[in-house]
PDB file of C-alpha atoms in Angstrom:
ATOM      1  CA  MET A   1     -73.347 -15.184 -52.608  1.00  0.00           C
ATOM      2  CA  LYS A   2     -69.908 -15.726 -54.050  1.00  0.00           C
ATOM      3  CA  VAL A   3     -69.747 -18.385 -56.774  1.00  0.00           C
ATOM      4  CA  ALA A   4     -66.807 -19.759 -58.761  1.00  0.00           C
ATOM      5  CA  PHE A   5     -66.769 -21.709 -62.001  1.00  0.00           C
ATOM      6  CA  VAL A   6     -63.778 -24.020 -62.257  1.00  0.00           C
ATOM      7  CA  GLY A   7     -62.702 -26.980 -64.369  1.00  0.00           C
ATOM      8  CA  LYS A   8     -60.139 -28.118 -66.858  1.00  0.00           C
ATOM      9  CA  GLY A   9     -59.364 -26.103 -69.957  1.00  0.00           C
ATOM     10  CA  GLY A  10     -61.964 -26.576 -72.666  1.00  0.00           C
ATOM     11  CA  SER A  11     -64.623 -27.921 -70.300  1.00  0.00           C
ATOM     12  CA  GLY A  12     -66.950 -25.032 -71.086  1.00  0.00           C
ATOM     13  CA  LYS A  13     -66.744 -23.230 -67.749  1.00  0.00           C
ATOM     14  CA  THR A  14     -66.717 -19.783 -69.371  1.00  0.00           C
ATOM     15  CA  THR A  15     -69.795 -20.677 -71.415  1.00  0.00           C
ATOM     16  CA  LEU A  16     -71.593 -22.033 -68.354  1.00  0.00           C
ATOM     17  CA  SER A  17     -70.593 -19.132 -66.145  1.00  0.00           C
ATOM     18  CA  SER A  18     -71.939 -16.697 -68.760  1.00  0.00           C
ATOM     19  CA  LEU A  19     -75.193 -18.650 -68.998  1.00  0.00           C
ATOM     20  CA  PHE A  20     -75.548 -18.588 -65.225  1.00  0.00           C
ATOM     21  CA  VAL A  21     -74.821 -14.863 -65.079  1.00  0.00           C
ATOM     22  CA  ARG A  22     -77.429 -14.231 -67.783  1.00  0.00           C
ATOM     23  CA  HIS A  23     -79.857 -16.437 -65.827  1.00  0.00           C
ATOM     24  CA  LEU A  24     -79.406 -14.253 -62.736  1.00  0.00           C
ATOM     25  CA  ALA A  25     -79.623 -10.991 -64.641  1.00  0.00           C
ATOM     26  CA  ALA A  26     -82.833 -12.086 -66.388  1.00  0.00           C
ATOM     27  CA  ARG A  27     -84.413 -12.286 -62.931  1.00  0.00           C
ATOM     28  CA  GLY A  28     -83.368  -8.733 -62.108  1.00  0.00           C
ATOM     29  CA  LEU A  29     -80.861  -9.869 -59.488  1.00  0.00           C
ATOM     30  CA  PRO A  30     -77.776  -7.728 -58.713  1.00  0.00           C
ATOM     31  CA  VAL A  31     -74.767  -9.467 -60.265  1.00  0.00           C
ATOM     32  CA  VAL A  32     -71.048  -8.795 -60.545  1.00  0.00           C
ATOM     33  CA  ALA A  33     -69.253 -11.071 -63.006  1.00  0.00           C
ATOM     34  CA  ILE A  34     -65.473 -11.364 -62.817  1.00  0.00           C
ATOM     35  CA  ASP A  35     -63.316 -12.765 -65.588  1.00  0.00           C
ATOM     36  CA  ALA A  36     -60.359 -14.261 -63.723  1.00  0.00           C
ATOM     37  CA  ASP A  37     -59.274 -16.657 -66.466  1.00  0.00           C
ATOM     38  CA  ILE A  38     -55.917 -16.226 -68.157  1.00  0.00           C
ATOM     39  CA  ASN A  39     -57.910 -16.419 -71.414  1.00  0.00           C
ATOM     40  CA  GLN A  40     -60.256 -13.447 -71.141  1.00  0.00           C
ATOM     41  CA  HIS A  41     -63.460 -14.558 -72.897  1.00  0.00           C
ATOM     42  CA  LEU A  42     -66.248 -13.868 -70.385  1.00  0.00           C
ATOM     43  CA  GLY A  43     -67.009 -10.416 -71.765  1.00  0.00           C
ATOM     44  CA  ALA A  44     -67.552 -11.782 -75.261  1.00  0.00           C
ATOM     45  CA  ALA A  45     -69.645 -14.637 -73.834  1.00  0.00           C
ATOM     46  CA  LEU A  46     -71.862 -12.048 -72.135  1.00  0.00           C
ATOM     47  CA  GLY A  47     -72.381 -10.207 -75.418  1.00  0.00           C
ATOM     48  CA  LEU A  48     -69.650  -7.579 -75.648  1.00  0.00           C
ATOM     49  CA  ASP A  49     -68.079  -7.042 -79.025  1.00  0.00           C
ATOM     50  CA  ASP A  50     -64.379  -7.832 -79.223  1.00  0.00           C
ATOM     51  CA  GLU A  51     -63.271  -4.191 -79.130  1.00  0.00           C
ATOM     52  CA  THR A  52     -65.362  -3.347 -76.055  1.00  0.00           C
ATOM     53  CA  ALA A  53     -64.357  -6.554 -74.273  1.00  0.00           C
ATOM     54  CA  ALA A  54     -60.682  -5.809 -74.863  1.00  0.00           C
ATOM     55  CA  ALA A  55     -61.137  -2.284 -73.499  1.00  0.00           C
ATOM     56  CA  VAL A  56     -62.417  -3.367 -70.066  1.00  0.00           C
ATOM     57  CA  PRO A  57     -59.841  -2.031 -67.567  1.00  0.00           C
ATOM     58  CA  ALA A  58     -57.668  -4.789 -66.125  1.00  0.00           C
ATOM     59  CA  LEU A  59     -57.829  -5.110 -62.341  1.00  0.00           C
ATOM     60  CA  GLY A  60     -54.375  -6.667 -62.422  1.00  0.00           C
ATOM     61  CA  ASP A  61     -52.974  -3.474 -63.913  1.00  0.00           C
ATOM     62  CA  ARG A  62     -54.650  -1.279 -61.286  1.00  0.00           C
ATOM     63  CA  LEU A  63     -53.467  -3.068 -58.156  1.00  0.00           C
ATOM     64  CA  PRO A  64     -51.715  -0.027 -56.610  1.00  0.00           C
ATOM     65  CA  GLU A  65     -54.840   2.129 -56.742  1.00  0.00           C
ATOM     66  CA  ILE A  66     -57.101  -0.761 -55.654  1.00  0.00           C
ATOM     67  CA  LYS A  67     -54.854  -1.377 -52.646  1.00  0.00           C
ATOM     68  CA  GLU A  68     -54.714   2.316 -51.786  1.00  0.00           C
ATOM     69  CA  TYR A  69     -58.509   2.515 -51.772  1.00  0.00           C
ATOM     70  CA  LEU A  70     -59.073  -0.687 -49.767  1.00  0.00           C
ATOM     71  CA  ARG A  71     -56.374   0.238 -47.259  1.00  0.00           C
ATOM     72  CA  GLY A  72     -58.301   3.337 -46.246  1.00  0.00           C
ATOM     73  CA  ASP A  73     -56.870   4.565 -42.934  1.00  0.00           C
ATOM     74  CA  ASN A  74     -56.165   1.131 -41.491  1.00  0.00           C
ATOM     75  CA  PRO A  75     -53.219   1.880 -39.156  1.00  0.00           C
ATOM     76  CA  ARG A  76     -51.907  -1.694 -39.373  1.00  0.00           C
ATOM     77  CA  ILE A  77     -51.060  -1.317 -43.060  1.00  0.00           C
ATOM     78  CA  SER A  78     -48.065   0.958 -43.514  1.00  0.00           C
ATOM     79  CA  SER A  79     -48.637   1.646 -47.208  1.00  0.00           C
ATOM     80  CA  ALA A  80     -50.467   0.339 -50.250  1.00  0.00           C
ATOM     81  CA  SER A  81     -47.257  -1.308 -51.409  1.00  0.00           C
ATOM     82  CA  ALA A  82     -47.202  -3.330 -48.172  1.00  0.00           C
ATOM     83  CA  MET A  83     -50.529  -4.927 -49.063  1.00  0.00           C
ATOM     84  CA  VAL A  84     -50.437  -8.368 -50.665  1.00  0.00           C
ATOM     85  CA  LYS A  85     -53.218 -10.423 -52.205  1.00  0.00           C
ATOM     86  CA  THR A  86     -54.093 -12.038 -48.857  1.00  0.00           C
ATOM     87  CA  THR A  87     -54.145  -8.871 -46.728  1.00  0.00           C
ATOM     88  CA  PRO A  88     -57.393  -9.043 -44.746  1.00  0.00           C
ATOM     89  CA  PRO A  89     -59.483  -6.008 -43.812  1.00  0.00           C
ATOM     90  CA  GLY A  90     -59.323  -4.443 -40.373  1.00  0.00           C
ATOM     91  CA  ALA A  91     -60.532  -1.335 -38.591  1.00  0.00           C
ATOM     92  CA  GLY A  92     -60.153   1.569 -40.991  1.00  0.00           C
ATOM     93  CA  SER A  93     -60.181  -0.561 -44.156  1.00  0.00           C
ATOM     94  CA  ARG A  94     -62.690   0.295 -46.836  1.00  0.00           C
ATOM     95  CA  LEU A  95     -65.205  -2.463 -47.523  1.00  0.00           C
ATOM     96  CA  LEU A  96     -67.030  -3.036 -50.784  1.00  0.00           C
ATOM     97  CA  ARG A  97     -70.682  -3.720 -51.558  1.00  0.00           C
ATOM     98  CA  VAL A  98     -71.938  -5.515 -54.661  1.00  0.00           C
ATOM     99  CA  ARG A  99     -72.132  -3.041 -57.558  1.00  0.00           C
ATOM    100  CA  GLY A 100     -71.137  -0.280 -55.148  1.00  0.00           C
ATOM    101  CA  ASP A 101     -70.209   3.276 -56.035  1.00  0.00           C
ATOM    102  CA  ASP A 102     -66.466   2.885 -55.538  1.00  0.00           C
ATOM    103  CA  PRO A 103     -63.253   3.023 -57.588  1.00  0.00           C
ATOM    104  CA  VAL A 104     -63.049  -0.768 -57.863  1.00  0.00           C
ATOM    105  CA  HIS A 105     -66.470  -1.314 -59.427  1.00  0.00           C
ATOM    106  CA  ALA A 106     -65.849   1.783 -61.529  1.00  0.00           C
ATOM    107  CA  LEU A 107     -63.215  -0.254 -63.377  1.00  0.00           C
ATOM    108  CA  GLY A 108     -65.939  -2.506 -64.794  1.00  0.00           C
ATOM    109  CA  VAL A 109     -68.487  -2.129 -67.555  1.00  0.00           C
ATOM    110  CA  ASP A 110     -72.194  -2.882 -67.657  1.00  0.00           C
ATOM    111  CA  VAL A 111     -73.435  -5.560 -70.020  1.00  0.00           C
ATOM    112  CA  GLY A 112     -76.980  -6.911 -69.985  1.00  0.00           C
ATOM    113  CA  GLY A 113     -77.655  -5.696 -66.440  1.00  0.00           C
ATOM    114  CA  VAL A 114     -74.399  -7.184 -65.152  1.00  0.00           C
ATOM    115  CA  ARG A 115     -71.323  -5.381 -63.870  1.00  0.00           C
ATOM    116  CA  LEU A 116     -68.312  -7.040 -65.491  1.00  0.00           C
ATOM    117  CA  LEU A 117     -64.838  -6.831 -63.971  1.00  0.00           C
ATOM    118  CA  ALA A 118     -61.777  -8.423 -65.544  1.00  0.00           C
ATOM    119  CA  THR A 119     -58.360  -9.309 -64.194  1.00  0.00           C
ATOM    120  CA  GLY A 120     -56.851  -8.703 -67.616  1.00  0.00           C
ATOM    121  CA  PRO A 121     -54.795 -11.007 -69.836  1.00  0.00           C
ATOM    122  CA  PHE A 122     -51.107 -11.713 -69.808  1.00  0.00           C
ATOM    123  CA  ASN A 123     -49.338  -9.088 -71.892  1.00  0.00           C
ATOM    124  CA  ASP A 124     -45.853  -8.826 -73.352  1.00  0.00           C
ATOM    125  CA  ASP A 125     -44.475  -7.246 -70.169  1.00  0.00           C
ATOM    126  CA  ASP A 126     -45.642 -10.227 -68.095  1.00  0.00           C
ATOM    127  CA  LEU A 127     -44.151 -12.982 -70.210  1.00  0.00           C
ATOM    128  CA  GLY A 128     -41.260 -14.721 -68.511  1.00  0.00           C
ATOM    129  CA  VAL A 129     -41.292 -12.495 -65.421  1.00  0.00           C
ATOM    130  CA  ALA A 130     -44.703 -12.905 -63.775  1.00  0.00           C
ATOM    131  CA  CYS A 131     -47.243 -15.587 -62.947  1.00  0.00           C
ATOM    132  CA  TYR A 132     -50.988 -15.224 -63.349  1.00  0.00           C
ATOM    133  CA  HIS A 133     -51.413 -15.008 -59.584  1.00  0.00           C
ATOM    134  CA  SER A 134     -50.280 -11.404 -59.939  1.00  0.00           C
ATOM    135  CA  LYS A 135     -53.558 -10.842 -61.779  1.00  0.00           C
ATOM    136  CA  THR A 136     -55.900 -12.981 -59.648  1.00  0.00           C
ATOM    137  CA  GLY A 137     -54.518 -11.308 -56.527  1.00  0.00           C
ATOM    138  CA  ALA A 138     -56.851  -8.424 -57.357  1.00  0.00           C
ATOM    139  CA  VAL A 139     -59.809 -10.796 -57.166  1.00  0.00           C
ATOM    140  CA  GLU A 140     -58.682 -12.150 -53.799  1.00  0.00           C
ATOM    141  CA  LEU A 141     -58.380  -8.632 -52.400  1.00  0.00           C
ATOM    142  CA  TYR A 142     -61.800  -7.777 -53.830  1.00  0.00           C
ATOM    143  CA  LEU A 143     -63.469 -10.812 -52.248  1.00  0.00           C
ATOM    144  CA  ASN A 144     -61.647 -10.330 -48.919  1.00  0.00           C
ATOM    145  CA  HIS A 145     -63.085  -6.817 -48.665  1.00  0.00           C
ATOM    146  CA  LEU A 146     -66.564  -7.527 -50.064  1.00  0.00           C
ATOM    147  CA  VAL A 147     -69.644  -7.557 -47.864  1.00  0.00           C
ATOM    148  CA  ASP A 148     -72.334  -9.183 -49.989  1.00  0.00           C
ATOM    149  CA  GLY A 149     -75.894  -9.248 -48.772  1.00  0.00           C
ATOM    150  CA  PRO A 150     -78.875 -11.551 -49.353  1.00  0.00           C
ATOM    151  CA  ALA A 151     -79.805 -12.081 -53.029  1.00  0.00           C
ATOM    152  CA  GLU A 152     -76.573 -10.442 -54.258  1.00  0.00           C
ATOM    153  CA  TYR A 153     -74.296 -12.492 -56.480  1.00  0.00           C
ATOM    154  CA  VAL A 154     -70.637 -12.409 -57.483  1.00  0.00           C
ATOM    155  CA  VAL A 155     -69.764 -14.965 -60.161  1.00  0.00           C
ATOM    156  CA  VAL A 156     -66.097 -15.608 -60.962  1.00  0.00           C
ATOM    157  CA  ASP A 157     -64.888 -17.452 -64.044  1.00  0.00           C
ATOM    158  CA  MET A 158     -61.634 -18.909 -62.721  1.00  0.00           C
ATOM    159  CA  THR A 159     -58.539 -19.982 -64.585  1.00  0.00           C
ATOM    160  CA  ALA A 160     -58.385 -23.612 -65.691  1.00  0.00           C
ATOM    161  CA  GLY A 161     -57.127 -26.497 -63.597  1.00  0.00           C
ATOM    162  CA  ALA A 162     -56.355 -26.451 -59.875  1.00  0.00           C
ATOM    163  CA  ASP A 163     -54.594 -23.081 -59.894  1.00  0.00           C
ATOM    164  CA  THR A 164     -57.282 -21.678 -57.602  1.00  0.00           C
ATOM    165  CA  PHE A 165     -55.607 -23.524 -54.744  1.00  0.00           C
ATOM    166  CA  ALA A 166     -52.323 -21.630 -55.089  1.00  0.00           C
ATOM    167  CA  SER A 167     -53.640 -19.182 -52.458  1.00  0.00           C
ATOM    168  CA  GLY A 168     -56.609 -18.808 -50.141  1.00  0.00           C
ATOM    169  CA  LEU A 169     -58.814 -17.719 -53.037  1.00  0.00           C
ATOM    170  CA  PHE A 170     -60.674 -21.039 -53.065  1.00  0.00           C
ATOM    171  CA  THR A 171     -62.038 -20.367 -49.545  1.00  0.00           C
ATOM    172  CA  ARG A 172     -63.708 -17.141 -50.650  1.00  0.00           C
ATOM    173  CA  PHE A 173     -66.640 -18.848 -52.357  1.00  0.00           C
ATOM    174  CA  ASP A 174     -69.948 -20.085 -50.974  1.00  0.00           C
ATOM    175  CA  LEU A 175     -70.118 -22.636 -53.773  1.00  0.00           C
ATOM    176  CA  MET A 176     -67.771 -23.784 -56.506  1.00  0.00           C
ATOM    177  CA  PHE A 177     -69.301 -25.194 -59.681  1.00  0.00           C
ATOM    178  CA  LEU A 178     -66.859 -27.656 -61.159  1.00  0.00           C
ATOM    179  CA  VAL A 179     -67.664 -28.013 -64.847  1.00  0.00           C
ATOM    180  CA  ALA A 180     -66.823 -31.536 -65.972  1.00  0.00           C
ATOM    181  CA  GLU A 181     -67.092 -33.252 -69.300  1.00  0.00           C
ATOM    182  CA  PRO A 182     -67.942 -36.972 -69.134  1.00  0.00           C
ATOM    183  CA  THR A 183     -64.335 -38.000 -69.792  1.00  0.00           C
ATOM    184  CA  ARG A 184     -61.405 -39.231 -67.697  1.00  0.00           C
ATOM    185  CA  LYS A 185     -59.704 -35.848 -67.955  1.00  0.00           C
ATOM    186  CA  GLY A 186     -62.967 -34.117 -67.089  1.00  0.00           C
ATOM    187  CA  VAL A 187     -63.396 -35.948 -63.794  1.00  0.00           C
ATOM    188  CA  GLY A 188     -59.662 -35.885 -63.019  1.00  0.00           C
ATOM    189  CA  VAL A 189     -59.832 -32.222 -61.990  1.00  0.00           C
ATOM    190  CA  TYR A 190     -62.737 -33.113 -59.689  1.00  0.00           C
ATOM    191  CA  ARG A 191     -60.501 -35.469 -57.732  1.00  0.00           C
ATOM    192  CA  GLN A 192     -57.873 -32.748 -57.348  1.00  0.00           C
ATOM    193  CA  TYR A 193     -60.392 -30.204 -56.119  1.00  0.00           C
ATOM    194  CA  THR A 194     -62.087 -32.452 -53.584  1.00  0.00           C
ATOM    195  CA  GLU A 195     -58.733 -33.519 -52.175  1.00  0.00           C
ATOM    196  CA  TYR A 196     -57.468 -29.950 -51.775  1.00  0.00           C
ATOM    197  CA  ALA A 197     -60.766 -28.591 -50.414  1.00  0.00           C
ATOM    198  CA  ARG A 198     -61.417 -31.389 -47.907  1.00  0.00           C
ATOM    199  CA  ASP A 199     -60.057 -29.584 -44.852  1.00  0.00           C
ATOM    200  CA  TYR A 200     -61.546 -26.166 -45.588  1.00  0.00           C
ATOM    201  CA  GLU A 201     -65.310 -26.790 -45.745  1.00  0.00           C
ATOM    202  CA  VAL A 202     -65.434 -25.658 -49.368  1.00  0.00           C
ATOM    203  CA  ALA A 203     -68.663 -26.674 -51.095  1.00  0.00           C
ATOM    204  CA  ILE A 204     -68.211 -28.175 -54.562  1.00  0.00           C
ATOM    205  CA  ALA A 205     -70.998 -29.119 -56.950  1.00  0.00           C
ATOM    206  CA  VAL A 206     -70.274 -30.827 -60.257  1.00  0.00           C
ATOM    207  CA  VAL A 207     -72.081 -29.600 -63.363  1.00  0.00           C
ATOM    208  CA  GLY A 208     -71.779 -31.957 -66.292  1.00  0.00           C
ATOM    209  CA  ASN A 209     -71.297 -30.344 -69.679  1.00  0.00           C
ATOM    210  CA  LYS A 210     -71.478 -31.562 -73.270  1.00  0.00           C
ATOM    211  CA  VAL A 211     -73.595 -34.481 -72.090  1.00  0.00           C
ATOM    212  CA  GLN A 212     -75.031 -36.469 -74.976  1.00  0.00           C
ATOM    213  CA  GLY A 213     -77.113 -39.120 -73.245  1.00  0.00           C
ATOM    214  CA  GLU A 214     -77.735 -41.363 -70.259  1.00  0.00           C
ATOM    215  CA  ALA A 215     -74.413 -43.125 -70.695  1.00  0.00           C
ATOM    216  CA  ASP A 216     -72.612 -39.812 -70.118  1.00  0.00           C
ATOM    217  CA  VAL A 217     -74.736 -39.094 -67.037  1.00  0.00           C
ATOM    218  CA  ALA A 218     -74.006 -42.586 -65.692  1.00  0.00           C
ATOM    219  CA  TYR A 219     -70.287 -42.049 -66.248  1.00  0.00           C
ATOM    220  CA  LEU A 220     -70.329 -38.793 -64.285  1.00  0.00           C
ATOM    221  CA  ARG A 221     -72.352 -40.359 -61.468  1.00  0.00           C
ATOM    222  CA  GLU A 222     -69.908 -43.257 -61.294  1.00  0.00           C
ATOM    223  CA  HIS A 223     -66.952 -40.922 -60.808  1.00  0.00           C
ATOM    224  CA  VAL A 224     -68.349 -37.994 -58.788  1.00  0.00           C
ATOM    225  CA  GLY A 225     -71.285 -39.601 -57.009  1.00  0.00           C
ATOM    226  CA  ASP A 226     -73.685 -37.333 -55.165  1.00  0.00           C
ATOM    227  CA  ASP A 227     -71.602 -34.259 -56.030  1.00  0.00           C
ATOM    228  CA  LEU A 228     -73.193 -34.340 -59.500  1.00  0.00           C
ATOM    229  CA  LEU A 229     -75.759 -31.563 -59.253  1.00  0.00           C
ATOM    230  CA  THR A 230     -77.002 -31.311 -62.826  1.00  0.00           C
ATOM    231  CA  TRP A 231     -75.834 -31.344 -66.424  1.00  0.00           C
ATOM    232  CA  LEU A 232     -76.239 -29.533 -69.717  1.00  0.00           C
ATOM    233  CA  GLY A 233     -76.405 -31.045 -73.159  1.00  0.00           C
ATOM    234  CA  GLN A 234     -75.676 -29.818 -76.644  1.00  0.00           C
ATOM    235  CA  SER A 235     -77.386 -26.487 -77.328  1.00  0.00           C
ATOM    236  CA  ALA A 236     -78.277 -24.679 -80.523  1.00  0.00           C
ATOM    237  CA  ALA A 237     -78.892 -21.542 -78.435  1.00  0.00           C
ATOM    238  CA  VAL A 238     -75.370 -21.663 -76.994  1.00  0.00           C
ATOM    239  CA  ARG A 239     -73.912 -22.197 -80.448  1.00  0.00           C
ATOM    240  CA  ALA A 240     -75.823 -19.118 -81.643  1.00  0.00           C
ATOM    241  CA  LEU A 241     -74.390 -17.059 -78.753  1.00  0.00           C
ATOM    242  CA  GLU A 242     -70.896 -18.244 -79.600  1.00  0.00           C
ATOM    243  CA  GLN A 243     -71.492 -17.068 -83.165  1.00  0.00           C
ATOM    244  CA  GLY A 244     -72.507 -13.619 -81.903  1.00  0.00           C
ATOM    245  CA  ARG A 245     -76.262 -14.132 -82.230  1.00  0.00           C
ATOM    246  CA  ASP A 246     -78.808 -13.909 -79.414  1.00  0.00           C
ATOM    247  CA  ASP A 247     -81.839 -15.089 -81.352  1.00  0.00           C
ATOM    248  CA  ALA A 248     -82.421 -18.605 -80.021  1.00  0.00           C
ATOM    249  CA  GLU A 249     -84.103 -19.665 -76.790  1.00  0.00           C
ATOM    250  CA  LEU A 250     -82.227 -21.961 -74.450  1.00  0.00           C
ATOM    251  CA  GLU A 251     -83.608 -25.480 -74.371  1.00  0.00           C
ATOM    252  CA  ALA A 252     -85.961 -26.416 -71.508  1.00  0.00           C
ATOM    253  CA  SER A 253     -83.593 -29.062 -70.144  1.00  0.00           C
ATOM    254  CA  ASN A 254     -80.699 -26.625 -70.052  1.00  0.00           C
ATOM    255  CA  LYS A 255     -82.879 -23.959 -68.413  1.00  0.00           C
ATOM    256  CA  ALA A 256     -83.795 -26.522 -65.775  1.00  0.00           C
ATOM    257  CA  ALA A 257     -80.092 -27.120 -65.146  1.00  0.00           C
ATOM    258  CA  LEU A 258     -79.546 -23.406 -64.544  1.00  0.00           C
ATOM    259  CA  ASP A 259     -82.539 -23.355 -62.179  1.00  0.00           C
ATOM    260  CA  ALA A 260     -80.984 -26.234 -60.234  1.00  0.00           C
ATOM    261  CA  MET A 261     -77.700 -24.343 -60.019  1.00  0.00           C
ATOM    262  CA  LEU A 262     -79.387 -21.195 -58.709  1.00  0.00           C
ATOM    263  CA  ALA A 263     -81.325 -23.231 -56.145  1.00  0.00           C
ATOM    264  CA  ALA A 264     -78.064 -24.829 -54.981  1.00  0.00           C
ATOM    265  CA  VAL A 265     -76.436 -21.416 -54.582  1.00  0.00           C
ATOM    266  CA  ASP A 266     -79.379 -19.943 -52.675  1.00  0.00           C
ATOM    267  CA  ALA A 267     -79.485 -22.974 -50.390  1.00  0.00           C
ATOM    268  CA  ARG A 268     -75.982 -22.046 -49.195  1.00  0.00           C
ATOM    269  CA  GLU A 269     -76.995 -18.574 -47.965  1.00  0.00           C
ATOM    270  CA  PRO A 270     -77.973 -19.532 -44.381  1.00  0.00           C
ATOM    271  CA  GLU A 271     -74.646 -21.357 -44.032  1.00  0.00           C
ATOM    272  CA  ARG A 272     -72.408 -18.302 -44.454  1.00  0.00           C
ATOM    273  CA  ASP A 273     -70.274 -18.092 -41.338  1.00  0.00           C
ATOM    274  CA  TRP A 274     -68.649 -14.653 -41.452  1.00  0.00           C
ATOM    275  CA  ASP A 275     -66.333 -15.433 -38.546  1.00  0.00           C
ATOM    276  CA  ARG A 276     -65.020 -18.552 -40.299  1.00  0.00           C
ATOM    277  CA  TYR A 277     -64.724 -16.568 -43.531  1.00  0.00           C
ATOM    278  CA  ARG A 278     -62.532 -14.053 -41.730  1.00  0.00           C
ATOM    279  CA  ARG A 279     -60.501 -16.720 -39.893  1.00  0.00           C
ATOM    280  CA  GLN A 280     -59.661 -18.461 -43.163  1.00  0.00           C
ATOM    281  CA  ALA A 281     -58.515 -15.165 -44.700  1.00  0.00           C
ATOM    282  CA  VAL A 282     -56.259 -14.558 -41.706  1.00  0.00           C
ATOM    283  CA  GLU A 283     -54.924 -18.126 -41.818  1.00  0.00           C
ATOM    284  CA  PHE A 284     -53.855 -17.847 -45.450  1.00  0.00           C
ATOM    285  CA  HIS A 285     -52.462 -14.371 -44.936  1.00  0.00           C
ATOM    286  CA  ILE A 286     -50.198 -15.627 -42.161  1.00  0.00           C
ATOM    287  CA  LYS A 287     -49.149 -18.602 -44.322  1.00  0.00           C
ATOM    288  CA  ASN A 288     -48.257 -16.301 -47.189  1.00  0.00           C
ATOM    289  CA  ALA A 289     -46.503 -13.823 -44.905  1.00  0.00           C
ATOM    290  CA  ARG A 290     -44.246 -16.502 -43.457  1.00  0.00           C
ATOM    291  CA  SER A 291     -43.676 -18.249 -46.790  1.00  0.00           C
ATOM    292  CA  TRP A 292     -42.746 -15.331 -49.051  1.00  0.00           C
ATOM    293  CA  ALA A 293     -44.526 -12.037 -48.418  1.00  0.00           C
ATOM    294  CA  ASN A 294     -42.506 -10.841 -45.412  1.00  0.00           C
ATOM    295  CA  ARG A 295     -39.302 -11.182 -47.439  1.00  0.00           C
ATOM    296  CA  ALA A 296     -40.833  -9.628 -50.542  1.00  0.00           C
ATOM    297  CA  VAL A 297     -42.210  -6.578 -48.735  1.00  0.00           C
ATOM    298  CA  GLY A 298     -39.553  -6.232 -46.053  1.00  0.00           C
ATOM    299  CA  GLU A 299     -42.049  -6.091 -43.195  1.00  0.00           C
ATOM    300  CA  ASP A 300     -43.714  -8.433 -40.732  1.00  0.00           C
ATOM    301  CA  LEU A 301     -47.081  -8.687 -42.477  1.00  0.00           C
ATOM    302  CA  GLU A 302     -48.617 -10.695 -39.657  1.00  0.00           C
ATOM    303  CA  ALA A 303     -48.876  -7.329 -37.918  1.00  0.00           C
ATOM    304  CA  GLN A 304     -51.526  -6.381 -40.500  1.00  0.00           C
ATOM    305  CA  VAL A 305     -54.019  -8.762 -38.870  1.00  0.00           C
ATOM    306  CA  ASP A 306     -56.665  -7.018 -36.779  1.00  0.00           C
ATOM    307  CA  HIS A 307     -57.807  -9.834 -34.512  1.00  0.00           C
ATOM    308  CA  GLY A 308     -60.708  -7.786 -33.184  1.00  0.00           C
ATOM    309  CA  PHE A 309     -62.195  -7.003 -36.590  1.00  0.00           C
ATOM    310  CA  ARG A 310     -65.634  -8.372 -37.497  1.00  0.00           C
ATOM    311  CA  PHE A 311     -67.521  -7.929 -40.765  1.00  0.00           C
ATOM    312  CA  PRO A 312     -70.669  -5.787 -40.573  1.00  0.00           C
ATOM    313  CA  VAL A 313     -73.007  -8.585 -41.632  1.00  0.00           C
ATOM    314  CA  PRO A 314     -75.876  -7.402 -43.894  1.00  0.00           C
ATOM    315  CA  VAL A 315     -79.414  -8.381 -42.954  1.00  0.00           C
ATOM    316  CA  PRO A 316     -82.414  -8.973 -45.271  1.00  0.00           C
ATOM    317  CA  GLY A 317     -84.605  -5.971 -46.009  1.00  0.00           C
TER     318      GLY A 317
END
């Protein structure tokens, strides 16, 4: 299952994504966590010290080698440099498995039973000449080439706001958790997301955060309706984690919220339509090719589409 955490800046999505990742790992489930936020804090939230977190190789800096590996011997792709973030797999492409033994997962580090990958932060060379999509393009390529099986989880902490919709990345997820504070700004992002996702069958569940009482819950219900899945309140255990301590147990109500989130994710598993998943990747690749990528690369990138390709769908057991 592919899961995204989205929301406005400061909503607590990195904190909640780290709690959810820990929740999965505590059950012995195979998890890949990806920090795709422009502010790279997921590693620290999962328990890495600052030095180790900063040393996680940046996927965004390794795009040429990632593309070369994923390209494999696909005859429709002339070179790694002709691959763009939306390039879909075809015959000859290399596919990825969750926590697989491959050069892409080798760029991550293990923390608490989780494989952590990171897009990398903006650096001095990027300022004024690049947008963050140059980093998140690595995540889109990863998800486009990933064959995840039953009870395998990829959790992505996305950048703030509605930036996810700047490409087809938002269609790569089985479920998007929109973290919303009970404020006007908090629910404002929800309206953006539901409007953009309406035509693409993207599942969105709202998780309230920093909820202090029934009035906050009522406010969220008023503005997001049945999309409100659950909510988390103030937490001494979370504060301890943010202070670098792991010596407090999460409150029962907050544990119940994480259980509800996991149940919602698992309920999506029978609904994965691999053919639709592939069609959406192709649709956005063609859009990008016609809009900018053909000019940027100097080739007709629609020719990269292998219309006969089908994912080798994993089966339980």
